[in-house]
Amino acid sequence: MATNDELKHIAEQLAHPSGTKGLEIATMMMETNANMISHALDALNIQPGEHLLEIGHGNAYHVADLLAKHLGVFYTGLETSLLMMQQAQILNKDISTDRVNFLHYDGENFPNALGSFDHILTVNCIYFWKRPAFFITAIAKLLKPNGGLAITFATKDFMRQLPFTKHGFRLYDVKDVLALADIPQLKHTQTLRAVERIKSKNGQLVDREFVTVLWTKTV
């Protein structure tokens, strides 16, 4: 059984991967987040020529397949982890820079030259936002009119079973997230629930319930 310090270190790495352990965590997240990312992307119904922003892309192993599937789509990734941004650049170095761009930021303040987007998604990142209501309002400002936002996360009931989430994680139910995004700029359009079987840190198979909440930019 992991010690409290070990659990705290796991939580810190999940929030902000760094060093050798960060590379290991990134590989694990790539495997466990893949289905949740696909779920969010399918829900957004991305069309050719549209611009997509992903907040918290990890090592972005999924981006090559995403752009191969969605021809004509342009992708921008934002990461608080410099290591993850660098890994994303390495893993996607063969993709034209006209179609993909990875940027580093401090977790709250977006780069001035970021521009606006047709769609924005973020998967398994909301737990770490310091000011979630403020952050969602800032995200909404980046959306074009009628643009789509998808926030995907594992449910509070599932997450509270994981021993490391007591270290720096803020857990949510759908009603919590809807309350945070209750602003004039966003209209809630759909909530999609799913359950998947994943391998836990100790190698056991567990059922994870997760949710994708969708909004449209109204004004």
Tab-separated table of C-alpha atoms in Angstrom, residues 90-162:
chain	number	residue	atom	x	y	z
A	90	ILE	CA	8.251	15.642	-30.270
A	91	LEU	CA	5.437	13.150	-30.830
A	92	ASN	CA	3.770	15.388	-33.437
A	93	LYS	CA	6.868	16.738	-35.175
A	94	ASP	CA	5.808	15.277	-38.542
A	95	ILE	CA	2.550	17.243	-38.615
A	96	SER	CA	2.604	20.554	-40.464
A	97	THR	CA	2.900	23.524	-38.119
A	98	ASP	CA	0.078	25.094	-40.139
A	99	ARG	CA	-2.279	22.552	-38.571
A	100	VAL	CA	-0.938	22.038	-35.058
A	101	ASN	CA	0.452	24.314	-32.368
A	102	PHE	CA	1.393	23.586	-28.744
A	103	LEU	CA	1.658	26.358	-26.161
A	104	HIS	CA	2.668	26.618	-22.507
A	105	TYR	CA	0.702	28.735	-20.020
A	106	ASP	CA	0.399	29.282	-16.267
A	107	GLY	CA	-2.945	27.564	-15.777
A	108	GLU	CA	-5.078	30.712	-15.589
A	109	ASN	CA	-3.911	33.370	-18.038
A	110	PHE	CA	-4.191	32.524	-21.710
A	111	PRO	CA	-1.537	33.737	-24.188
A	112	ASN	CA	-2.552	37.055	-25.748
A	113	ALA	CA	-2.162	35.774	-29.309
A	114	LEU	CA	-4.264	32.650	-28.763
A	115	GLY	CA	-7.146	33.758	-30.983
A	116	SER	CA	-10.640	32.246	-31.048
A	117	PHE	CA	-11.913	28.723	-31.631
A	118	ASP	CA	-14.863	26.796	-33.020
A	119	HIS	CA	-14.499	24.146	-30.327
A	120	ILE	CA	-12.733	23.793	-26.988
A	121	LEU	CA	-12.317	20.611	-24.975
A	122	THR	CA	-10.641	19.682	-21.735
A	123	VAL	CA	-10.445	16.171	-20.308
A	124	ASN	CA	-9.598	15.271	-16.708
A	125	CYS	CA	-8.242	18.736	-15.942
A	126	ILE	CA	-11.069	20.460	-14.091
A	127	TYR	CA	-9.975	18.888	-10.802
A	128	PHE	CA	-6.905	21.146	-10.733
A	129	TRP	CA	-8.368	24.543	-11.680
A	130	LYS	CA	-7.701	27.038	-8.913
A	131	ARG	CA	-10.650	29.293	-9.794
A	132	PRO	CA	-12.943	27.084	-11.896
A	133	ALA	CA	-15.819	29.561	-12.377
A	134	PHE	CA	-13.376	32.290	-13.431
A	135	PHE	CA	-11.586	29.868	-15.721
A	136	ILE	CA	-14.757	28.698	-17.481
A	137	THR	CA	-15.713	32.333	-18.086
A	138	ALA	CA	-12.265	32.905	-19.603
A	139	ILE	CA	-12.684	29.821	-21.799
A	140	ALA	CA	-16.038	31.110	-23.049
A	141	LYS	CA	-14.358	34.291	-24.262
A	142	LEU	CA	-12.155	32.185	-26.559
A	143	LEU	CA	-15.119	30.564	-28.296
A	144	LYS	CA	-16.527	31.881	-31.534
A	145	PRO	CA	-20.301	32.506	-31.678
A	146	ASN	CA	-22.105	29.138	-31.716
A	147	GLY	CA	-18.829	27.442	-30.766
A	148	GLY	CA	-18.882	24.280	-28.663
A	149	LEU	CA	-17.307	23.571	-25.293
A	150	ALA	CA	-16.825	20.053	-23.857
A	151	ILE	CA	-15.653	19.425	-20.312
A	152	THR	CA	-15.072	15.737	-19.584
A	153	PHE	CA	-14.366	14.392	-16.106
A	154	ALA	CA	-14.748	11.324	-13.927
A	155	THR	CA	-17.591	11.525	-11.443
A	156	LYS	CA	-17.136	12.427	-7.796
A	157	ASP	CA	-18.352	8.994	-6.667
A	158	PHE	CA	-15.641	7.283	-8.690
A	159	MET	CA	-12.847	9.745	-7.971
A	160	ARG	CA	-13.303	9.710	-4.189
A	161	GLN	CA	-12.462	5.980	-4.253
A	162	LEU	CA	-8.928	6.796	-5.431
